[in-house]
Amino acid sequence: MTAARDTWTIASAADAARARARLARLVADAGVPALDRARLLSALGVRLRRALDAGGGELTVTAGPDGRLGIALGGPEPWRHTLDRPGPLPGPRDAPLAEALLSADEDAAAVLTSLAETEELLRLHREELHQTNQGVLALHAELEAAALAQRDLLDAERAARAEAENARRLLTFLANASAVLHASLDHEDILRRLPELLVPEYARHVDVWLMDDERTPPGERAAATVTAARTGRPQHAGPRPGGLPGVADLPASALSPDRPLLCLPLGGRTVQGVLTLAAPGERFDPDTTVMLLELARRAGIALENARQYERHRDVAEALQRAQLTELPAVPGLDLAARYLPATHGLNIGGDWYDAFSQPDGSVLAVIGDVTGHGLRAAVIMGQLRTALRAYAVEGNGPARILTLLHRMLRHQQPELYATCAIARFTPGEPEVVWASAGHPPAVARGPRGEVRVLEAKPGIMLGVPLPYEYEEHTVELPAGSVLALYTDGLVERRAAGIDVGIDRLARAVQVLGAAELAKLDAAADALLKPMLRDSEHDDDICLLLCRTTSG
């Protein structure tokens, strides 16, 4: 073997063994690490075996100037290998086979030691990997648990939002429906509105049975409806129990065997009737049922208020009709009157008109208005009307009558006031004497259509806590003249002052035609049309027309 290159012929197993032993000594002396030597010699042994099986070959070892060692095995299956040599390449030296065998054991021992160390490192890495895997599995479990908890929270939040939205929707409907029901004082209107509010969202159909309604006998009602009316407790009748809060369960009704019924008493302390609902679907929702229970209670209160109002209205209207006087028929004077109650409230107030003869043959035409509304105003109006007639029978004139009425009202009803105007017509005389206590001015029309407003300063209102003596005024009204007496409800509106209304009334009186004046009732109707174009008025209206004739 030369310093740079050496070749060995491999023709037998002995040649192969010697070549392997020499190469092992060579790389060992060159300082090649035992693990690299073992890998090289193991690979070389396999290749030498194959070369022998193929008929032999040549093994060439080359030491390059770059410090690398090249090994090449020629033959049918050429093989090359290159490795670094840490030290200088020694000279050629034969290695006995026994020594080579022992050296091979040392290399094997080094490889086994390295393998043991590697196995120990692998074991440690495997344990670390196992622990890491356990940590990852635990982390995954925690993440999965956190994800499940978050999903549960989201589901709970969605459910809570849905419940809150449903509650808001039910409360909004309850508030709106209550406003609709309590806005009416007509119980028939309330009964009409209930189905409109509930069908079809909350009931398939609705039946309302009032306790005093004798049109449908109890035998033709559902048993649950009759039970609810008798006990005052809500009832549910269906093929299956409803389990609704505050509602008792009964078997299915023969009138509705397949669809549940919910029978709710109308009212709180006093049951006005029963509201029977057929379920809009398979069953009634518990939250919706709570809302329906409250709506039925409020509907009952609205019905009770409406009926109480209707009873008071009937009494008030009867009292009002009793206070209105039938106008007398007297020579030389035609009379026509109209009374219209306010479009809001109890339809009763303190407005009145009157006309009657005095002992001397004259006729007094009276128009008046007690402040306020309701039964008290109507009662005071009746007292004033009676007292006025009593004072007139004694022969007192308009001013004296008002003075006596003022004194009476001031002492008997110190917190109540009234306005009044009195006109005295004397047969055969063209002059009319009148006096006013805080009342809107009368409107006079002459025979030729000229119109004037009697704007002489009126006295104070009746009942004002001051002593007062009223004055009389005189106006000339020859035959064919018309005097219009009225209360402020005819001319006063919120959108405009009373003066605008008086001017409008004066124009309406001026444009009255001959046909209307010939029949005073037609004239009264003709005056009301332009004055009530808006059809809504917050106060009662009295109109008294007086037309002088020739006899």
CSV table of C-alpha atoms in Angstrom, one decimal, residues 15-476:
chain,number,residue,atom,x,y,z
A,15,ASP,CA,-8.7,-12.4,1.3
A,16,ALA,CA,-11.8,-10.7,2.4
A,17,ALA,CA,-11.1,-11.3,6.1
A,18,ARG,CA,-7.5,-10.0,5.8
A,19,ALA,CA,-8.7,-6.9,3.8
A,20,ARG,CA,-11.3,-6.2,6.4
A,21,ALA,CA,-8.8,-6.6,9.2
A,22,ARG,CA,-6.2,-4.3,7.5
A,23,LEU,CA,-8.9,-1.7,6.9
A,24,ALA,CA,-10.0,-1.9,10.5
A,25,ARG,CA,-6.5,-1.3,11.7
A,26,LEU,CA,-6.0,1.5,9.2
A,27,VAL,CA,-9.1,3.5,10.2
A,28,ALA,CA,-8.4,2.8,13.9
A,29,ASP,CA,-4.9,4.1,13.7
A,30,ALA,CA,-6.2,7.1,11.7
A,31,GLY,CA,-8.4,8.0,14.7
A,32,VAL,CA,-11.8,7.3,13.1
A,33,PRO,CA,-14.4,7.1,15.9
A,34,ALA,CA,-15.5,3.6,16.9
A,35,LEU,CA,-19.1,4.2,15.9
A,36,ASP,CA,-18.1,5.3,12.4
A,37,ARG,CA,-15.6,2.4,12.2
A,38,ALA,CA,-18.3,-0.1,13.1
A,39,ARG,CA,-20.7,1.4,10.5
A,40,LEU,CA,-17.9,1.3,7.8
A,41,LEU,CA,-16.7,-2.3,8.6
A,42,SER,CA,-20.3,-3.6,8.9
A,43,ALA,CA,-21.2,-2.2,5.5
A,44,LEU,CA,-17.8,-3.4,4.0
A,45,GLY,CA,-18.4,-6.9,5.3
A,46,VAL,CA,-21.8,-7.1,3.6
A,47,ARG,CA,-20.2,-5.8,0.3
A,48,LEU,CA,-17.3,-8.3,0.5
A,49,ARG,CA,-19.7,-11.1,1.0
A,50,ARG,CA,-21.6,-10.1,-2.1
A,51,ALA,CA,-18.4,-9.6,-4.1
A,52,LEU,CA,-17.2,-13.2,-3.2
A,53,ASP,CA,-20.6,-14.5,-4.2
A,54,ALA,CA,-20.2,-12.7,-7.5
A,55,GLY,CA,-16.6,-14.1,-8.2
A,56,GLY,CA,-14.4,-11.6,-6.3
A,57,GLY,CA,-13.2,-8.1,-6.8
A,58,GLU,CA,-10.6,-5.4,-5.8
A,59,LEU,CA,-10.7,-3.2,-2.7
A,60,THR,CA,-9.0,0.2,-3.2
A,61,VAL,CA,-8.2,2.6,-0.4
A,62,THR,CA,-7.3,6.2,-1.3
A,63,ALA,CA,-6.1,8.9,1.0
A,64,GLY,CA,-6.9,12.3,-0.5
A,65,PRO,CA,-5.0,15.5,0.2
A,66,ASP,CA,-8.2,17.0,1.7
A,67,GLY,CA,-8.0,14.7,4.7
A,68,ARG,CA,-10.7,12.4,3.4
A,69,LEU,CA,-10.4,8.6,3.0
A,70,GLY,CA,-12.0,6.9,0.0
A,71,ILE,CA,-12.9,3.2,-0.1
A,72,ALA,CA,-14.0,1.5,-3.3
A,73,LEU,CA,-14.9,-2.1,-4.0
A,74,GLY,CA,-14.9,-3.2,-7.6
A,75,GLY,CA,-16.9,-6.0,-9.1
A,76,PRO,CA,-20.3,-6.7,-10.5
A,77,GLU,CA,-21.8,-4.4,-7.8
A,78,PRO,CA,-19.4,-1.5,-7.3
A,79,TRP,CA,-19.4,0.2,-3.9
A,80,ARG,CA,-17.9,3.4,-2.7
A,81,HIS,CA,-17.6,5.0,0.7
A,82,THR,CA,-15.9,8.2,1.9
A,83,LEU,CA,-15.2,9.3,5.4
A,84,ASP,CA,-13.1,11.9,7.2
A,85,ARG,CA,-10.0,10.9,8.9
A,86,PRO,CA,-9.2,12.8,12.1
A,87,GLY,CA,-5.5,12.0,12.1
A,88,PRO,CA,-2.7,11.2,9.5
A,89,LEU,CA,-2.9,8.0,7.7
A,90,PRO,CA,-0.3,5.5,9.1
A,91,GLY,CA,1.8,3.3,7.0
A,92,PRO,CA,0.8,-0.2,6.0
A,93,ARG,CA,0.6,-2.7,8.8
A,94,ASP,CA,-0.9,-6.2,8.8
A,95,ALA,CA,-3.3,-7.0,11.5
A,96,PRO,CA,-3.5,-10.7,12.7
A,97,LEU,CA,-7.0,-12.1,12.4
A,98,ALA,CA,-7.2,-12.7,16.2
A,99,GLU,CA,-6.4,-9.1,17.0
A,100,ALA,CA,-8.8,-8.0,14.3
A,101,LEU,CA,-11.5,-10.1,15.9
A,102,LEU,CA,-10.8,-8.6,19.3
A,103,SER,CA,-10.7,-5.1,17.8
A,104,ALA,CA,-14.1,-5.9,16.2
A,105,ASP,CA,-15.4,-6.8,19.6
A,106,GLU,CA,-14.2,-3.5,21.0
A,107,ASP,CA,-15.9,-1.7,18.1
A,108,ALA,CA,-19.1,-3.8,18.8
A,109,ALA,CA,-18.8,-2.9,22.5
A,110,ALA,CA,-18.5,0.8,21.6
A,111,VAL,CA,-21.5,0.5,19.3
A,112,LEU,CA,-23.5,-1.3,22.0
A,113,THR,CA,-22.5,1.3,24.6
A,114,SER,CA,-23.6,4.0,22.2
A,115,LEU,CA,-26.7,2.1,21.5
A,116,ALA,CA,-27.4,1.7,25.2
A,117,GLU,CA,-26.9,5.4,25.7
A,118,THR,CA,-29.1,6.1,22.7
A,119,GLU,CA,-31.8,3.8,24.1
A,120,GLU,CA,-31.6,5.5,27.4
A,121,LEU,CA,-32.0,8.9,25.7
A,122,LEU,CA,-34.8,7.4,23.7
A,123,ARG,CA,-36.5,6.1,26.9
A,124,LEU,CA,-36.1,9.5,28.5
A,125,HIS,CA,-37.5,11.2,25.4
A,126,ARG,CA,-40.3,8.6,25.2
A,127,GLU,CA,-41.2,9.4,28.9
A,128,GLU,CA,-41.1,13.1,28.1
A,129,LEU,CA,-43.2,12.5,25.1
A,130,HIS,CA,-45.7,10.4,27.1
A,131,GLN,CA,-45.9,13.1,29.7
A,132,THR,CA,-46.3,15.7,27.0
A,133,ASN,CA,-49.0,13.6,25.4
A,134,GLN,CA,-50.7,13.3,28.8
A,135,GLY,CA,-50.5,17.1,29.2
A,136,VAL,CA,-51.8,17.6,25.7
A,137,LEU,CA,-54.7,15.2,26.4
A,138,ALA,CA,-55.4,16.9,29.7
A,139,LEU,CA,-55.3,20.3,27.9
A,140,HIS,CA,-57.6,19.0,25.2
A,141,ALA,CA,-59.9,17.7,27.9
A,142,GLU,CA,-59.9,21.1,29.6
A,143,LEU,CA,-60.4,22.9,26.3
A,144,GLU,CA,-63.3,20.6,25.5
A,145,ALA,CA,-64.8,21.1,28.9
A,146,ALA,CA,-64.3,24.9,28.5
A,147,ALA,CA,-65.9,24.7,25.0
A,148,LEU,CA,-68.9,22.7,26.4
A,149,ALA,CA,-69.2,25.1,29.3
A,150,GLN,CA,-69.1,28.1,26.9
A,151,ARG,CA,-71.7,26.4,24.7
A,152,ASP,CA,-73.9,25.8,27.7
A,153,LEU,CA,-73.5,29.5,28.6
A,154,LEU,CA,-74.3,30.6,25.1
A,155,ASP,CA,-77.3,28.3,25.0
A,156,ALA,CA,-78.4,29.7,28.4
A,157,GLU,CA,-77.9,33.2,27.2
A,158,ARG,CA,-79.9,32.6,24.1
A,159,ALA,CA,-82.6,31.0,26.1
A,160,ALA,CA,-82.6,34.0,28.6
A,161,ARG,CA,-82.7,36.4,25.7
A,162,ALA,CA,-85.6,34.5,24.1
A,163,GLU,CA,-87.5,34.5,27.4
A,164,ALA,CA,-86.8,38.2,27.9
A,165,GLU,CA,-87.9,39.0,24.4
A,166,ASN,CA,-91.1,36.9,24.8
A,167,ALA,CA,-91.8,38.6,28.2
A,168,ARG,CA,-91.2,42.1,26.6
A,169,ARG,CA,-93.6,41.1,23.7
A,170,LEU,CA,-96.3,39.9,26.1
A,171,LEU,CA,-96.0,43.0,28.3
A,172,THR,CA,-96.1,45.3,25.3
A,173,PHE,CA,-99.3,43.5,24.1
A,174,LEU,CA,-100.8,43.6,27.6
A,175,ALA,CA,-100.1,47.4,27.9
A,176,ASN,CA,-101.5,48.2,24.4
A,177,ALA,CA,-104.6,45.9,24.8
A,178,SER,CA,-105.3,47.4,28.2
A,179,ALA,CA,-105.1,51.0,26.8
A,180,VAL,CA,-107.5,50.0,24.0
A,181,LEU,CA,-110.0,48.4,26.4
A,182,HIS,CA,-109.9,51.2,29.0
A,183,ALA,CA,-110.2,53.9,26.3
A,184,SER,CA,-113.8,52.9,25.8
A,185,LEU,CA,-116.8,53.5,28.1
A,186,ASP,CA,-119.1,51.4,26.0
A,187,HIS,CA,-119.3,47.8,27.2
A,188,GLU,CA,-120.5,46.6,23.8
A,189,ASP,CA,-117.4,48.2,22.2
A,190,ILE,CA,-115.2,46.4,24.7
A,191,LEU,CA,-116.8,43.1,24.0
A,192,ARG,CA,-116.2,43.7,20.3
A,193,ARG,CA,-112.6,44.6,20.7
A,194,LEU,CA,-111.6,41.5,22.8
A,195,PRO,CA,-111.7,39.0,19.9
A,196,GLU,CA,-110.0,41.5,17.6
A,197,LEU,CA,-107.1,41.7,20.0
A,198,LEU,CA,-106.7,38.0,20.7
A,199,VAL,CA,-107.5,36.2,17.4
A,200,PRO,CA,-105.5,34.6,15.8
A,201,GLU,CA,-102.2,35.0,17.8
A,202,TYR,CA,-103.5,34.0,21.2
A,203,ALA,CA,-106.7,32.2,20.5
A,204,ARG,CA,-108.3,30.4,17.6
A,205,HIS,CA,-111.7,31.9,18.6
A,206,VAL,CA,-113.0,33.8,21.6
A,207,ASP,CA,-116.3,33.8,23.4
A,208,VAL,CA,-117.3,36.3,26.1
A,209,TRP,CA,-120.2,35.4,28.4
A,210,LEU,CA,-121.5,38.1,30.8
A,211,MET,CA,-123.1,37.0,34.0
A,212,ASP,CA,-126.3,38.8,33.3
A,213,ASP,CA,-126.5,37.7,29.7
A,214,GLU,CA,-129.7,35.6,29.5
A,215,ARG,CA,-129.5,35.1,25.7
A,216,THR,CA,-127.5,31.9,26.0
A,217,PRO,CA,-128.4,29.5,28.9
A,218,PRO,CA,-125.6,28.0,31.0
A,219,GLY,CA,-126.5,24.6,29.6
A,220,GLU,CA,-125.3,25.6,26.2
A,221,ARG,CA,-121.9,26.8,27.6
A,222,ALA,CA,-118.8,24.7,28.1
A,223,ALA,CA,-118.7,23.1,31.6
A,224,ALA,CA,-115.3,24.8,32.2
A,225,THR,CA,-116.9,28.2,31.4
A,226,VAL,CA,-119.7,27.6,33.9
A,227,THR,CA,-117.2,26.4,36.5
A,228,ALA,CA,-115.1,29.5,36.1
A,229,ALA,CA,-118.2,31.7,36.5
A,230,ARG,CA,-119.3,29.9,39.6
A,231,THR,CA,-116.0,29.6,41.4
A,232,GLY,CA,-114.2,32.7,40.0
A,233,ARG,CA,-111.1,30.6,39.3
A,234,PRO,CA,-109.5,30.1,35.8
A,235,GLN,CA,-110.2,26.7,34.3
A,236,HIS,CA,-108.5,24.6,31.6
A,237,ALA,CA,-110.4,21.9,29.7
A,238,GLY,CA,-108.5,19.7,27.3
A,239,PRO,CA,-107.6,16.1,26.3
A,240,ARG,CA,-104.4,16.4,28.4
A,241,PRO,CA,-103.8,18.5,31.6
A,242,GLY,CA,-102.4,21.9,30.8
A,243,GLY,CA,-100.3,22.4,33.9
A,244,LEU,CA,-100.8,26.1,33.6
A,245,PRO,CA,-99.9,28.5,36.5
A,246,GLY,CA,-103.0,29.4,38.6
A,247,VAL,CA,-105.3,27.4,36.4
A,248,ALA,CA,-107.3,24.3,37.4
A,249,ASP,CA,-107.5,21.3,35.0
A,250,LEU,CA,-110.8,19.8,33.9
A,251,PRO,CA,-111.6,17.1,31.3
A,252,ALA,CA,-112.0,18.0,27.7
A,253,SER,CA,-115.2,19.9,26.9
A,254,ALA,CA,-117.8,18.2,24.8
A,255,LEU,CA,-118.1,21.4,22.8
A,256,SER,CA,-114.4,21.2,22.0
A,257,PRO,CA,-113.1,17.7,22.5
A,258,ASP,CA,-109.9,18.0,20.5
A,259,ARG,CA,-108.8,21.6,21.2
A,260,PRO,CA,-108.0,22.9,24.7
A,261,LEU,CA,-110.2,25.7,26.2
A,262,LEU,CA,-109.0,28.3,28.6
A,263,CYS,CA,-111.8,29.9,30.6
A,264,LEU,CA,-110.8,33.1,32.4
A,265,PRO,CA,-113.1,35.1,34.8
A,266,LEU,CA,-113.4,38.7,33.8
A,267,GLY,CA,-112.7,41.1,36.7
A,268,GLY,CA,-111.0,41.1,40.0
A,269,ARG,CA,-113.2,41.3,43.1
A,270,THR,CA,-116.4,41.1,41.1
A,271,VAL,CA,-116.7,38.7,38.2
A,272,GLN,CA,-118.4,40.4,35.3
A,273,GLY,CA,-118.3,37.3,33.1
A,274,VAL,CA,-116.0,34.6,31.6
A,275,LEU,CA,-113.6,34.9,28.6
A,276,THR,CA,-113.3,31.5,26.9
A,277,LEU,CA,-110.4,31.0,24.5
A,278,ALA,CA,-109.8,28.1,22.2
A,279,ALA,CA,-106.1,27.3,21.9
A,280,PRO,CA,-104.4,28.6,18.8
A,281,GLY,CA,-102.3,25.4,18.6
A,282,GLU,CA,-101.9,22.2,20.5
A,283,ARG,CA,-101.7,23.8,23.9
A,284,PHE,CA,-101.5,27.1,25.8
A,285,ASP,CA,-98.1,28.5,26.6
A,286,PRO,CA,-97.6,29.0,30.4
A,287,ASP,CA,-96.1,32.5,30.0
A,288,THR,CA,-98.8,33.6,27.6
A,289,THR,CA,-101.4,32.2,30.1
A,290,VAL,CA,-100.1,34.5,32.8
A,291,MET,CA,-100.5,37.5,30.5
A,292,LEU,CA,-104.0,36.3,29.5
A,293,LEU,CA,-105.0,36.1,33.2
A,294,GLU,CA,-104.0,39.7,33.8
A,295,LEU,CA,-105.7,40.8,30.6
A,296,ALA,CA,-108.9,39.1,31.6
A,297,ARG,CA,-108.7,40.9,35.0
A,298,ARG,CA,-108.2,44.3,33.3
A,299,ALA,CA,-110.9,43.6,30.8
A,300,GLY,CA,-113.3,42.9,33.6
A,301,ILE,CA,-112.4,46.2,35.3
A,302,ALA,CA,-113.0,48.0,32.0
A,303,LEU,CA,-116.4,46.3,31.6
A,304,GLU,CA,-117.3,47.2,35.2
A,305,ASN,CA,-116.3,50.9,34.6
A,306,ALA,CA,-118.2,51.1,31.4
A,307,ARG,CA,-121.3,49.7,32.9
A,308,GLN,CA,-121.1,52.0,35.9
A,309,TYR,CA,-120.6,54.9,33.6
A,310,GLU,CA,-123.6,53.8,31.5
A,311,ARG,CA,-125.8,53.6,34.6
A,312,HIS,CA,-124.7,57.1,35.7
A,313,ARG,CA,-125.2,58.4,32.2
A,314,ASP,CA,-128.7,57.1,32.0
A,315,VAL,CA,-129.6,58.7,35.4
A,316,ALA,CA,-127.9,61.9,34.3
A,317,GLU,CA,-129.8,62.0,31.0
A,318,ALA,CA,-133.1,61.3,32.7
A,319,LEU,CA,-132.4,64.1,35.2
A,320,GLN,CA,-131.4,66.5,32.4
A,321,ARG,CA,-134.5,65.7,30.4
A,322,ALA,CA,-136.6,66.4,33.4
A,323,GLN,CA,-135.0,69.8,33.8
A,324,LEU,CA,-135.7,70.9,30.3
A,325,THR,CA,-139.0,72.9,29.9
A,326,GLU,CA,-141.6,72.6,27.2
A,327,LEU,CA,-141.7,76.0,25.6
A,328,PRO,CA,-145.0,77.8,26.0
A,329,ALA,CA,-147.1,79.1,23.1
A,330,VAL,CA,-147.8,82.8,23.6
A,331,PRO,CA,-149.3,85.4,21.3
A,332,GLY,CA,-146.7,87.7,19.7
A,333,LEU,CA,-143.7,85.5,20.4
A,334,ASP,CA,-142.4,82.3,18.7
A,335,LEU,CA,-139.9,80.2,20.7
A,336,ALA,CA,-137.5,77.3,19.6
A,337,ALA,CA,-134.8,75.7,21.7
A,338,ARG,CA,-132.1,73.1,21.3
A,339,TYR,CA,-130.0,71.3,23.9
A,340,LEU,CA,-126.9,69.2,22.9
A,341,PRO,CA,-124.9,67.4,25.6
A,342,ALA,CA,-121.1,67.4,25.5
A,343,THR,CA,-119.5,64.7,23.3
A,344,HIS,CA,-117.3,63.7,26.2
A,345,GLY,CA,-118.1,62.7,29.8
A,346,LEU,CA,-121.4,62.0,31.4
A,347,ASN,CA,-123.4,64.0,28.9
A,348,ILE,CA,-124.9,66.2,31.6
A,349,GLY,CA,-124.0,69.6,32.8
A,350,GLY,CA,-125.4,72.8,34.2
A,351,ASP,CA,-126.7,74.4,31.0
A,352,TRP,CA,-130.4,75.1,30.9
A,353,TYR,CA,-133.1,77.2,29.1
A,354,ASP,CA,-136.5,78.2,30.2
A,355,ALA,CA,-139.4,80.3,29.1
A,356,PHE,CA,-142.6,81.1,31.0
A,357,SER,CA,-145.2,83.9,31.5
A,358,GLN,CA,-145.3,86.3,34.4
A,359,PRO,CA,-148.5,87.4,36.2
A,360,ASP,CA,-148.6,90.7,34.2
A,361,GLY,CA,-148.7,88.7,30.9
A,362,SER,CA,-145.0,89.3,29.9
A,363,VAL,CA,-142.8,86.4,29.0
A,364,LEU,CA,-139.4,85.6,30.4
A,365,ALA,CA,-136.8,83.8,28.2
A,366,VAL,CA,-134.0,82.5,30.3
A,367,ILE,CA,-130.6,80.9,29.4
A,368,GLY,CA,-128.1,79.8,32.0
A,369,ASP,CA,-124.9,77.7,32.7
A,370,VAL,CA,-123.7,76.4,36.0
A,371,THR,CA,-119.9,75.8,36.1
A,372,GLY,CA,-118.7,72.3,36.0
A,373,HIS,CA,-120.4,69.0,34.9
A,374,GLY,CA,-122.0,66.0,36.4
A,375,LEU,CA,-124.9,65.5,38.9
A,376,ARG,CA,-123.9,68.3,41.2
A,377,ALA,CA,-124.0,70.9,38.4
A,378,ALA,CA,-127.4,69.5,37.3
A,379,VAL,CA,-128.8,69.7,40.8
A,380,ILE,CA,-127.7,73.3,41.3
A,381,MET,CA,-129.1,74.1,37.9
A,382,GLY,CA,-132.4,72.7,39.0
A,383,GLN,CA,-132.3,74.8,42.2
A,384,LEU,CA,-131.5,78.0,40.3
A,385,ARG,CA,-134.3,77.3,37.8
A,386,THR,CA,-136.8,76.7,40.5
A,387,ALA,CA,-135.7,79.8,42.5
A,388,LEU,CA,-135.7,81.9,39.3
A,389,ARG,CA,-139.4,81.0,38.6
A,390,ALA,CA,-140.3,81.8,42.2
A,391,TYR,CA,-138.7,85.2,42.1
A,392,ALA,CA,-140.4,85.9,38.8
A,393,VAL,CA,-143.8,85.0,40.1
A,394,GLU,CA,-143.4,87.8,42.7
A,395,GLY,CA,-143.3,90.3,39.7
A,396,ASN,CA,-139.5,91.0,39.8
A,397,GLY,CA,-137.8,92.1,36.6
A,398,PRO,CA,-134.7,90.5,35.0
A,399,ALA,CA,-132.1,92.5,37.0
A,400,ARG,CA,-133.8,92.0,40.4
A,401,ILE,CA,-134.2,88.3,39.7
A,402,LEU,CA,-130.5,88.0,39.0
A,403,THR,CA,-129.6,89.9,42.1
A,404,LEU,CA,-131.7,87.6,44.3
A,405,LEU,CA,-130.2,84.5,42.5
A,406,HIS,CA,-126.7,85.8,43.1
A,407,ARG,CA,-127.4,86.3,46.8
A,408,MET,CA,-128.9,82.8,47.2
A,409,LEU,CA,-126.0,81.1,45.4
A,410,ARG,CA,-123.4,83.1,47.2
A,411,HIS,CA,-124.7,81.9,50.6
A,412,GLN,CA,-125.8,78.4,49.8
A,413,GLN,CA,-123.1,77.3,47.3
A,414,PRO,CA,-120.1,79.5,48.0
A,415,GLU,CA,-117.8,77.5,45.8
A,416,LEU,CA,-120.1,77.2,42.8
A,417,TYR,CA,-120.8,79.9,40.1
A,418,ALA,CA,-123.2,80.3,37.2
A,419,THR,CA,-123.9,82.6,34.3
A,420,CYS,CA,-127.4,83.6,33.3
A,421,ALA,CA,-129.2,85.9,30.9
A,422,ILE,CA,-132.9,86.9,31.1
A,423,ALA,CA,-135.0,88.7,28.5
A,424,ARG,CA,-138.6,90.0,29.2
A,425,PHE,CA,-140.9,90.2,26.2
A,426,THR,CA,-144.1,92.3,26.7
A,427,PRO,CA,-146.9,91.7,24.2
A,428,GLY,CA,-147.6,94.7,22.0
A,429,GLU,CA,-144.3,96.5,23.0
A,430,PRO,CA,-141.3,96.5,20.6
A,431,GLU,CA,-138.8,96.9,23.4
A,432,VAL,CA,-137.3,94.0,25.2
A,433,VAL,CA,-135.7,94.3,28.7
A,434,TRP,CA,-132.8,92.1,29.5
A,435,ALA,CA,-130.1,91.6,32.1
A,436,SER,CA,-127.0,89.4,32.2
A,437,ALA,CA,-124.8,87.8,34.9
A,438,GLY,CA,-121.5,87.1,33.2
A,439,HIS,CA,-123.3,85.4,30.3
A,440,PRO,CA,-122.1,85.5,26.6
A,441,PRO,CA,-123.9,88.4,24.7
A,442,ALA,CA,-127.2,87.7,22.9
A,443,VAL,CA,-127.4,88.2,19.2
A,444,ALA,CA,-130.3,90.2,17.7
A,445,ARG,CA,-131.5,90.3,14.1
A,446,GLY,CA,-133.9,93.0,12.9
A,447,PRO,CA,-136.8,92.5,10.5
A,448,ARG,CA,-134.6,93.6,7.5
A,449,GLY,CA,-131.7,91.2,8.4
A,450,GLU,CA,-129.5,93.7,10.3
A,451,VAL,CA,-127.6,91.9,13.1
A,452,ARG,CA,-126.1,93.2,16.3
A,453,VAL,CA,-124.5,91.7,19.3
A,454,LEU,CA,-125.8,93.0,22.6
A,455,GLU,CA,-122.4,93.9,24.0
A,456,ALA,CA,-123.5,96.0,27.0
A,457,LYS,CA,-121.2,95.1,29.9
A,458,PRO,CA,-122.7,92.1,31.7
A,459,GLY,CA,-122.7,91.8,35.5
A,460,ILE,CA,-120.5,89.4,37.4
A,461,MET,CA,-121.2,85.7,37.5
A,462,LEU,CA,-123.8,84.5,40.0
A,463,GLY,CA,-122.2,83.2,43.2
A,464,VAL,CA,-119.0,85.3,43.1
A,465,PRO,CA,-118.3,86.2,46.8
A,466,LEU,CA,-119.1,89.9,46.4
A,467,PRO,CA,-122.4,91.8,46.9
A,468,TYR,CA,-123.7,93.0,43.6
A,469,GLU,CA,-126.8,94.7,42.1
A,470,TYR,CA,-127.5,93.9,38.4
A,471,GLU,CA,-128.7,96.4,35.8
A,472,GLU,CA,-131.3,96.1,33.1
A,473,HIS,CA,-130.9,97.0,29.5
A,474,THR,CA,-133.4,97.7,26.7
A,475,VAL,CA,-133.2,96.6,23.1
A,476,GLU,CA,-135.8,97.4,20.4
